[in-house]
Coordinates of C-alpha atoms and ligand atoms in Angstrom, one line a residue:
X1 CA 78.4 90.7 119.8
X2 CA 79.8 90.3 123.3
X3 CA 77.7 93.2 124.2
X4 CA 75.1 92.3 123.0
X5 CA 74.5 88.6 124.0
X6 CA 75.2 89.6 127.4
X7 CA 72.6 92.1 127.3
X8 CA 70.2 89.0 126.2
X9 CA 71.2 86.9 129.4
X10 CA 70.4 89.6 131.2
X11 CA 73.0 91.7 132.3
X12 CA 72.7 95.6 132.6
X13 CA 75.5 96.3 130.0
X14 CA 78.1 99.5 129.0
X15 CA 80.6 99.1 125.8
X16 CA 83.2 100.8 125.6
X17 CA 84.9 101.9 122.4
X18 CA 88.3 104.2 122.1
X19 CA 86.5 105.5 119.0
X20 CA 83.4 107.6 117.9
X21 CA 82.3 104.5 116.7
X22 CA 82.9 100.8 117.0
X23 CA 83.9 98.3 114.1
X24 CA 86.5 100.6 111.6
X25 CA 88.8 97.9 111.6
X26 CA 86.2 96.1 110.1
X27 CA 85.1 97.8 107.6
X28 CA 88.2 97.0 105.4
X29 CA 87.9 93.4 106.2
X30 CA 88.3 91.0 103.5
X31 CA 89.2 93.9 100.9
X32 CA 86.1 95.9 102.6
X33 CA 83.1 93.0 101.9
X34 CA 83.0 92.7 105.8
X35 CA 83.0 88.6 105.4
X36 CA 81.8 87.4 108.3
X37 CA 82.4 83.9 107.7
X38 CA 83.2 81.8 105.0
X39 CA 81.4 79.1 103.0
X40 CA 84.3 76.7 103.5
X41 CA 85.1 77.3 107.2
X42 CA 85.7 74.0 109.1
X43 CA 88.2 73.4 112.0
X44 CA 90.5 73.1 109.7
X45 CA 90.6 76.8 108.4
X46 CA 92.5 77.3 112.2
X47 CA 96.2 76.7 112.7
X48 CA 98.4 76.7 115.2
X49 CA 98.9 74.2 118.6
X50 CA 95.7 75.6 119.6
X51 CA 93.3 75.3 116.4
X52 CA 90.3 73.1 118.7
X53 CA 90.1 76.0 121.1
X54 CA 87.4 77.9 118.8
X55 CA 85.8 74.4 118.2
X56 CA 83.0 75.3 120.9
X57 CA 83.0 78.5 119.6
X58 CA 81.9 77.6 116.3
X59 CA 79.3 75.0 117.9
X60 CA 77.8 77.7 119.9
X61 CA 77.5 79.9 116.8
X62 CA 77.6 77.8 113.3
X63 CA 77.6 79.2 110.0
X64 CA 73.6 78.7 109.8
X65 CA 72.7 80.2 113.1
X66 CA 75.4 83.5 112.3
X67 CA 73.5 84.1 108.9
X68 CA 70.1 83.7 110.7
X69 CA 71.5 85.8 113.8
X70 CA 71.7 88.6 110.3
X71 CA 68.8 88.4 108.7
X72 CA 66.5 88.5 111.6
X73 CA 68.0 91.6 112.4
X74 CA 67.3 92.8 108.8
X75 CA 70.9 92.5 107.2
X76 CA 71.4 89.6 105.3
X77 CA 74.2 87.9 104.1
X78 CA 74.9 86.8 100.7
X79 CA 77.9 84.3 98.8
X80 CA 80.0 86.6 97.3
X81 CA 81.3 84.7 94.1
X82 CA 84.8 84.8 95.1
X83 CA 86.9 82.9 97.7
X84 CA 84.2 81.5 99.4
X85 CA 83.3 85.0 101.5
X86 CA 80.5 85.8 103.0
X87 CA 79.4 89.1 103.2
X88 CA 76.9 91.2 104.5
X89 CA 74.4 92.0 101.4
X90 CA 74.0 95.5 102.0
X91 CA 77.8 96.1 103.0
X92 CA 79.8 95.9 106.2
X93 CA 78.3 98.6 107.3
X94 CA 74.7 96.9 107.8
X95 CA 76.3 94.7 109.4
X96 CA 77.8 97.1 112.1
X97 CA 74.3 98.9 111.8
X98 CA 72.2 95.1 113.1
X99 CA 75.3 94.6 115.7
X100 CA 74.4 98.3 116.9
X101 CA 70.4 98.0 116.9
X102 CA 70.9 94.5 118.9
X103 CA 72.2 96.2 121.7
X104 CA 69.6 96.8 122.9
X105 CA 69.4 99.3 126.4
X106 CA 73.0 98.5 126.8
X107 CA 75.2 102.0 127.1
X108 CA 77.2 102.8 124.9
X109 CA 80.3 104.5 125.0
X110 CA 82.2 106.3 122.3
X111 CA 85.2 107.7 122.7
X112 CA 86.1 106.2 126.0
X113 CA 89.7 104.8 125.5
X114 CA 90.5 102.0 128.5
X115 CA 94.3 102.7 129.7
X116 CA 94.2 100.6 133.3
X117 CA 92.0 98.0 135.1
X118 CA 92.1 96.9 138.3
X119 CA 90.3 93.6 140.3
X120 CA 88.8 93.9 143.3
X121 CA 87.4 91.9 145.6
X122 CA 84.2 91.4 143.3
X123 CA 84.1 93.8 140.7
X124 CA 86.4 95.2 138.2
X125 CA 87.5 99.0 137.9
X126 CA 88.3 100.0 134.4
X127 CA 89.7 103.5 133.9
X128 CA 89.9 105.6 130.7
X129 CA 91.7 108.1 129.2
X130 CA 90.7 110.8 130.7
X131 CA 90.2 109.4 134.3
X132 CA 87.0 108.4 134.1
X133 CA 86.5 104.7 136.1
X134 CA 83.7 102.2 135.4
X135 CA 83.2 99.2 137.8
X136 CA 81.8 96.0 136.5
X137 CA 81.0 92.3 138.6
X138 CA 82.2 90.8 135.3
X139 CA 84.3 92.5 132.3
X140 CA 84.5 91.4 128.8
X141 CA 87.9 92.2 127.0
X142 CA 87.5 92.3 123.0
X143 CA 90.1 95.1 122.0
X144 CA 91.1 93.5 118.7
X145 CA 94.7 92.7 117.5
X146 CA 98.0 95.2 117.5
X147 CA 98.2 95.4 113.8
X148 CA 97.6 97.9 111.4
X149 CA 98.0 100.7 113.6
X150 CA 96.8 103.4 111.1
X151 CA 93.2 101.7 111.7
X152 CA 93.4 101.4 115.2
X153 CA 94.9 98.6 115.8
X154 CA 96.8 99.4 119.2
X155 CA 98.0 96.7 122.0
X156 CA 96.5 98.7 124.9
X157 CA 93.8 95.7 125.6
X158 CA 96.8 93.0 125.4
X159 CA 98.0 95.1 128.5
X160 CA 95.2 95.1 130.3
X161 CA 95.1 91.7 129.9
X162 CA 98.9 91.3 130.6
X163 CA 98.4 93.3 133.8
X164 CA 95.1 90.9 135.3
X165 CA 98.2 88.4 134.8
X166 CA 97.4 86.8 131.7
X167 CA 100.6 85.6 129.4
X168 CA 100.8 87.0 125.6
X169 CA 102.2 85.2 123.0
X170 CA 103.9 87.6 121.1
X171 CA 102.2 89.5 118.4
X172 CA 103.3 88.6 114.7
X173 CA 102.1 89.2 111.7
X174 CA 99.4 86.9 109.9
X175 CA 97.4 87.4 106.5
X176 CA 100.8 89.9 105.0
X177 CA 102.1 90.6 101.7
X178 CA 105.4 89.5 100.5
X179 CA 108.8 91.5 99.0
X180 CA 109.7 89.8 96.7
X181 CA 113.8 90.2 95.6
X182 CA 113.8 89.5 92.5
X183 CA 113.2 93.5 90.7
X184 CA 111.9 92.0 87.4
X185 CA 108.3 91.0 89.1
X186 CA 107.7 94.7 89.0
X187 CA 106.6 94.3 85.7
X188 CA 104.0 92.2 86.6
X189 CA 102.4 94.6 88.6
X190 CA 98.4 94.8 88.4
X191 CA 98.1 90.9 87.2
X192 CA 96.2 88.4 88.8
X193 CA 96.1 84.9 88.8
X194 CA 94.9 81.8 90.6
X195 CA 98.2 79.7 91.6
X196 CA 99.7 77.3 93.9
X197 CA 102.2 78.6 96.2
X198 CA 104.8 76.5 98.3
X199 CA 107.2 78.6 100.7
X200 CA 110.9 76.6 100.6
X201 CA 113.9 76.7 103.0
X202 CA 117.0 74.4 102.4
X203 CA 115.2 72.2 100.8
X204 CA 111.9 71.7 102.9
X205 CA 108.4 73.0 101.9
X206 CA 107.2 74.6 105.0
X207 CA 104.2 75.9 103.8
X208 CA 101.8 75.8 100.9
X209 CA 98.8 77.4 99.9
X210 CA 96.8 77.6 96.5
X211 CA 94.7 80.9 95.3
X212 CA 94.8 84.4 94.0
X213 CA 98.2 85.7 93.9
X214 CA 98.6 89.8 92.7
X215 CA 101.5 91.0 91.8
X216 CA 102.0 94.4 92.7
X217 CA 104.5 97.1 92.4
X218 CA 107.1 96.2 95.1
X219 CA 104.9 93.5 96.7
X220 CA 102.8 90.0 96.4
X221 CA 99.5 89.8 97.8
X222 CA 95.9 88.0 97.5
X223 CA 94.3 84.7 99.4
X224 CA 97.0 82.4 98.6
X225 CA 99.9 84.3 100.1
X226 CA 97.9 85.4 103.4
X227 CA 97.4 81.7 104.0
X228 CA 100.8 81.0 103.1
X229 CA 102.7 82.9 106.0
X230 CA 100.5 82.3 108.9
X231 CA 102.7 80.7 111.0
X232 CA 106.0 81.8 109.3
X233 CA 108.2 83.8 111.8
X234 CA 110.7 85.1 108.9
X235 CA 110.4 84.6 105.2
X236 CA 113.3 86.6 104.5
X237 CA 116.0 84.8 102.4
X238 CA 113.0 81.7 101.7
X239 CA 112.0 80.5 98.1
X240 CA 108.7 81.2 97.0
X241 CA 107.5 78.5 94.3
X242 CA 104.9 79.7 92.1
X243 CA 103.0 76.9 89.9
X244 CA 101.1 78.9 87.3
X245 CA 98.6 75.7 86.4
X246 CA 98.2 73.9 89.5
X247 CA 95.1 71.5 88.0
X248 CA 97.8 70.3 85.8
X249 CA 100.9 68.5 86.1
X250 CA 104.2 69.3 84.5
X251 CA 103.8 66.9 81.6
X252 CA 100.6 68.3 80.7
X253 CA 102.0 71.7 81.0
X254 CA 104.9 70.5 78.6
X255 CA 102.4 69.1 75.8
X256 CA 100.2 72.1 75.8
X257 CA 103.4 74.5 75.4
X258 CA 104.7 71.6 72.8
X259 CA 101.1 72.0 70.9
X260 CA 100.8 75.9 71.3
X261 CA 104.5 76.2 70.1
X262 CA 104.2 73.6 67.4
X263 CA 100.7 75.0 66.2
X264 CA 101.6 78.6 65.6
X265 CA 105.2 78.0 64.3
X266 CA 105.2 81.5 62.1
X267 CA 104.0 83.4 65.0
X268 CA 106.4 85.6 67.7
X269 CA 106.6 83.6 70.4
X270 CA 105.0 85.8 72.5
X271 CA 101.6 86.1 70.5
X272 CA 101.5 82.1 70.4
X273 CA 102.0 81.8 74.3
X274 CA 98.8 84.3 74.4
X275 CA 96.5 81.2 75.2
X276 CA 98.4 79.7 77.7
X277 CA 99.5 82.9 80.2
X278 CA 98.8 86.8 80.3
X279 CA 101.2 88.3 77.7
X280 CA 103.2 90.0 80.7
X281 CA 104.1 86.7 81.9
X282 CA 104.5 85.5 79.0
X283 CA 107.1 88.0 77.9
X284 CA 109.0 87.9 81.4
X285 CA 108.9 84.0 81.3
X286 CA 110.3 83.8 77.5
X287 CA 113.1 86.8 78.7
X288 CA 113.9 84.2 81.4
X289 CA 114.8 81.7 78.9
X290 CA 116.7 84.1 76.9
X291 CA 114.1 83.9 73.9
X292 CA 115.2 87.2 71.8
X293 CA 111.7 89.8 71.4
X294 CA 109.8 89.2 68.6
X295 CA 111.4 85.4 68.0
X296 CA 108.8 83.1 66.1
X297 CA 108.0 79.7 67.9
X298 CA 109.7 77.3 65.9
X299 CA 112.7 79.4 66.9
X300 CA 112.0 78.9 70.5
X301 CA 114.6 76.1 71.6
X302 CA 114.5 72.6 73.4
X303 CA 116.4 73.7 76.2
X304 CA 114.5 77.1 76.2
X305 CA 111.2 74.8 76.3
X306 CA 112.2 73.0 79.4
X307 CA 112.7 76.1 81.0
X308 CA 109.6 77.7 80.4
X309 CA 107.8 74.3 81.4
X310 CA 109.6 74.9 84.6
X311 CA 108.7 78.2 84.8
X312 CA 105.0 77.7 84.5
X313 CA 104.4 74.9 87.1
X314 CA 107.8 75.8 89.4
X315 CA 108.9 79.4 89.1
X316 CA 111.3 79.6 92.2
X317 CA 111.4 84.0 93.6
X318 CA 113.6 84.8 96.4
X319 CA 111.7 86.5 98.8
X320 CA 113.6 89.8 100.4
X321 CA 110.7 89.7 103.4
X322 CA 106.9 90.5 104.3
X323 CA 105.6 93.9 104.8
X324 CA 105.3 93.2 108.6
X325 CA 102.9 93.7 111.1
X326 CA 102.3 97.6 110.5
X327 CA 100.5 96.6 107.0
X328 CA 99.3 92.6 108.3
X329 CA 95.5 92.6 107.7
X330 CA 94.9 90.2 110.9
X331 CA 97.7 89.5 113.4
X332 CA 98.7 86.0 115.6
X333 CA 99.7 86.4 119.1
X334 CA 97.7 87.3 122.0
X335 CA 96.6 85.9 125.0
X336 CA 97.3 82.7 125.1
X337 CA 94.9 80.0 124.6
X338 CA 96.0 77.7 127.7
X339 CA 94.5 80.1 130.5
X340 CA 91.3 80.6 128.5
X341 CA 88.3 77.9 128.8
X342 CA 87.1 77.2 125.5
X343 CA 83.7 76.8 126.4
X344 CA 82.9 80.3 128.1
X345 CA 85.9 82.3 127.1
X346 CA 86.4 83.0 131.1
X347 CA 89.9 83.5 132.0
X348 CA 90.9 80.3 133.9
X349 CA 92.9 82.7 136.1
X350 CA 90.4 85.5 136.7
X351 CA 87.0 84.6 137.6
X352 CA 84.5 87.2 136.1
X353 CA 87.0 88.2 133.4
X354 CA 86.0 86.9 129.7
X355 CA 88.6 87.6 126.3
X356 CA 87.2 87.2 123.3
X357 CA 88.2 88.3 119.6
X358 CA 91.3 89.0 117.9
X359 CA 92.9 89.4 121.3
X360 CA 93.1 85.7 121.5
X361 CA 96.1 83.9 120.3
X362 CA 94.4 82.6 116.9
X363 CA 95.6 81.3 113.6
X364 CA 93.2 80.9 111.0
X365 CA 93.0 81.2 107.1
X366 CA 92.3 84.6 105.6
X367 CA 88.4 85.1 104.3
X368 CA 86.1 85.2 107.3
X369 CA 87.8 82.7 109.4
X370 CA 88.9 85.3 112.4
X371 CA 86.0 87.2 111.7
X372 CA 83.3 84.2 112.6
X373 CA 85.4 83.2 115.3
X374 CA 86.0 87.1 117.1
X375 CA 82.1 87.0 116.7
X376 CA 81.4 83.1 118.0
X377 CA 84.1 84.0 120.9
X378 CA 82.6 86.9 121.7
X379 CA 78.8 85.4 121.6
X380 CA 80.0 83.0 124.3
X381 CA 81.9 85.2 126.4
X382 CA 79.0 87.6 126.3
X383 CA 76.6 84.6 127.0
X384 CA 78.7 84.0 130.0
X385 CA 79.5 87.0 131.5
X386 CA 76.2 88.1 131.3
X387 CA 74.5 85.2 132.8
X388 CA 73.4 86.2 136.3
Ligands
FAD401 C1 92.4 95.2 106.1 C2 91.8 94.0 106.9 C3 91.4 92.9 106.2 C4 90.9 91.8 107.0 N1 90.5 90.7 106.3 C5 89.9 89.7 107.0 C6 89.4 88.6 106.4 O1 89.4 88.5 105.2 N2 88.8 87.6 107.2 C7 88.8 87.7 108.5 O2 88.2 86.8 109.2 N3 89.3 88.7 109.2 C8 89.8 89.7 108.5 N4 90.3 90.8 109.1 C9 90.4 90.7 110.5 C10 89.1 91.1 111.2 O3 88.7 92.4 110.9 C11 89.3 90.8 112.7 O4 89.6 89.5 112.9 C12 88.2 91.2 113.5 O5 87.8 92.6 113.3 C13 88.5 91.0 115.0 O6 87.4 91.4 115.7 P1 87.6 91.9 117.2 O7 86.3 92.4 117.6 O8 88.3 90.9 118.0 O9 88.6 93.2 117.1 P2 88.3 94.6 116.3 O10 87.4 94.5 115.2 O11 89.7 95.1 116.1 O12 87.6 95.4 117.5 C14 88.2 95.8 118.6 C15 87.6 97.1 119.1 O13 88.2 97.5 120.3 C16 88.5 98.9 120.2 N5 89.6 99.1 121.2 C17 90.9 98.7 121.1 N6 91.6 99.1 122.1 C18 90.8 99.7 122.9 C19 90.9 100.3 124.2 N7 92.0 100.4 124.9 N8 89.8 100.9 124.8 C20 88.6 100.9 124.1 N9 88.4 100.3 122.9 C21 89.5 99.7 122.4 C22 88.9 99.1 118.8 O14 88.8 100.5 118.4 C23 87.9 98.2 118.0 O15 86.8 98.9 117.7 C24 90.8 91.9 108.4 C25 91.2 93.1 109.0 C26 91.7 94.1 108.3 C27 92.0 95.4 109.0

């Protein structure tokens, strides 16, 4: 996009990609819909000190105008009916395709990995691997973020920037799964469920979240526990609180238990709870309590009640740790915001150089968020740098 909008204000353009082919990170975006934005985006989907500094961003490239931007090029988007994503109709894919047929008569250049840049008096000289140098009046960094390194992700383009003097935050993982400790979960692997999630240490909620949670073998995943851990340095040794019915409170919870219970007194247990929870949760949640298999609901005791109640709307797992930055589907760090001007995306320390993307130190909810603003910020810097 950077490319691109320079290309429109004017500028005689080259992009260079490390790969064959630009965009593979983003093909697996948002489990590989390719949102580019989200219905719900607002300011507040960004976190951090730092959450304004995409506000101009957004402005200069609103929801509207990035949907329109798509379909004029012939690849609409479309509401996908989950988690508010939007997503390119035909796939990511004709998404990268209307990025690649906007460019227009800019070059570009596959396979051309940058390793070293260097500023001159008014030009830049960017070399690749290889040895090959290209010199540029203005340069547009937008290498992406450090994680996932199996797609790519590499922190080559935080070093450049690092070496034209810019200061990184340090990169850290955003948008991760979670271990859990506790080894029964395991046998919730494959279920889904929409849940409110609140991350405790000593006593203090530091972070809650409310979505999909999936339980998987060995690890918890899905919207609500990517937009749990955002800004969480460590979630080793912290409580995860899982609320099962979180449009409900605990009292309601306790007279629809009391009802199911009290309706179906002849009944396992387990076969009664069927209309409340998935019977895999039901069955760990009544082992929990120490209900014997195959026990009939009038067997199910007081005390045993209260604890499933508890269960349901406060289920409290010890987490082990995340999976970490190697398997983070976005990552936080970067160059920092301070010595960026929001409204161009020009470094405030090196005139003619522009960052844009992932490489900038952002925090934002998972579904689209990053990816509208890596696209706004690098619409802007693109605008910018390319005005001459
Ligand atoms: C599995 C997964 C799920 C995700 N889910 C979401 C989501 O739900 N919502 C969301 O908003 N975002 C999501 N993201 C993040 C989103 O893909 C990124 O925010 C977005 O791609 C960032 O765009 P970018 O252009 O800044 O960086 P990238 O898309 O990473 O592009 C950077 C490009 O620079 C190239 N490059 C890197 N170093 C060099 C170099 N030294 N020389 C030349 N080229 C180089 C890379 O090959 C790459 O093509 C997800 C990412 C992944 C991988």
């Amino acid at each position: 996009m950077a490319a691109v909008s320079a290309g429109r204000a004017g500028a005689r353009v080259a992009l260079a990609e490390k790969n064959e082919l630009p965009g593979r990170k983003y093909l697996y975006a948002a489990m590989g819909r390719g949102a580019l934005t989200n219905r719900n985006l607002t300011l507040d989907s960004f976190h951090g000190r730092q959450a304004r500094f995409v506000a101009d961003a957004l402005a200069a490239f609103p929801a509207d105008d990035l949907r329109r931007w798509f379909a004029d090029h012939g690849e609409p988007l479309e509401d996908w009916p989950h988690y508010g994503l939007v997503v390119p109709r035909g796939g990511p894919e004709s998404a990268l395709a209307a990025l690649a047929s906007a460019l227009g008569d800019a070059a570009f250049l596959g396979d051309h990995r940058a390793v070293a840049v260097a500023r001159n008096s008014d030009s830049f000289a960017v070399t690749f691997d290889g040895g090959h140098v290209i010199t540029a009046r203005r340069l547009v960094l937008a290498a992406g973020a450090p994680n996932l390194p199996q797609l790519g992700g590499e922190t080559t383009g935080l070093a450049l920037a690092r070496s034209l003097g810019h200061d990184l935050a340090p990169p850290r993982p955003m948008h991760m799964a979670l271990t859990p400790a506790d080894p029964w979960l395991a046998e919730l692997a494959g279920l889904w469920m929409d849940v409110r999630l609140g991350l405790w240490r000593d006593g203090t909620e530091l972070a809650a979240a409310q979505g999909s949670l999936l339980f998987t073998r060995g690890y918890l995943t899905g919207e609500a526990v990517f937009n749990l851990g955002q800004q969480q340095d460590s979630f080793a040794g912290a409580t995860l609180q899982v609320d099962f019915f979180p449009e409900l409170d605990s009292g309601d919870v306790a007279e629809w238990l009391h009802r199911t219970l009290g309706g179906r007194t002849q009944v396992p247990a387990q076969q009664a709870l069927d209309d409340m929870l998935p019977p895999a949760l039901a069955r760990c949640l009544l082992a929990r309590q120490r209900v014997k298999p195959g026990a009939r609901s009038r067997q199910v005791e007081l005390r045993q009640r209260q604890g499933l109640v508890e269960d349901m709307t406060a289920l409290r797992l010890t987490l082990a740790g995340s999976l970490g930055l190697g398997a983070a589907e976005a990552c936080g760090g970067g160059v920092k915001l301070s010595a960026v001007n929001p409204r161009t995306m020009e470094s405030r320390l090196v005139p003619g150089l522009y960052i844009a993307g992932q490489m900038l130190d952002l925090c934002a909810d998972w579904g689209g968020a990053l990816q509208h603003a890596s696209l706004a910020t690098g619409l802007l810097a693109g605008r910018h740098a390319g005005g001459v």
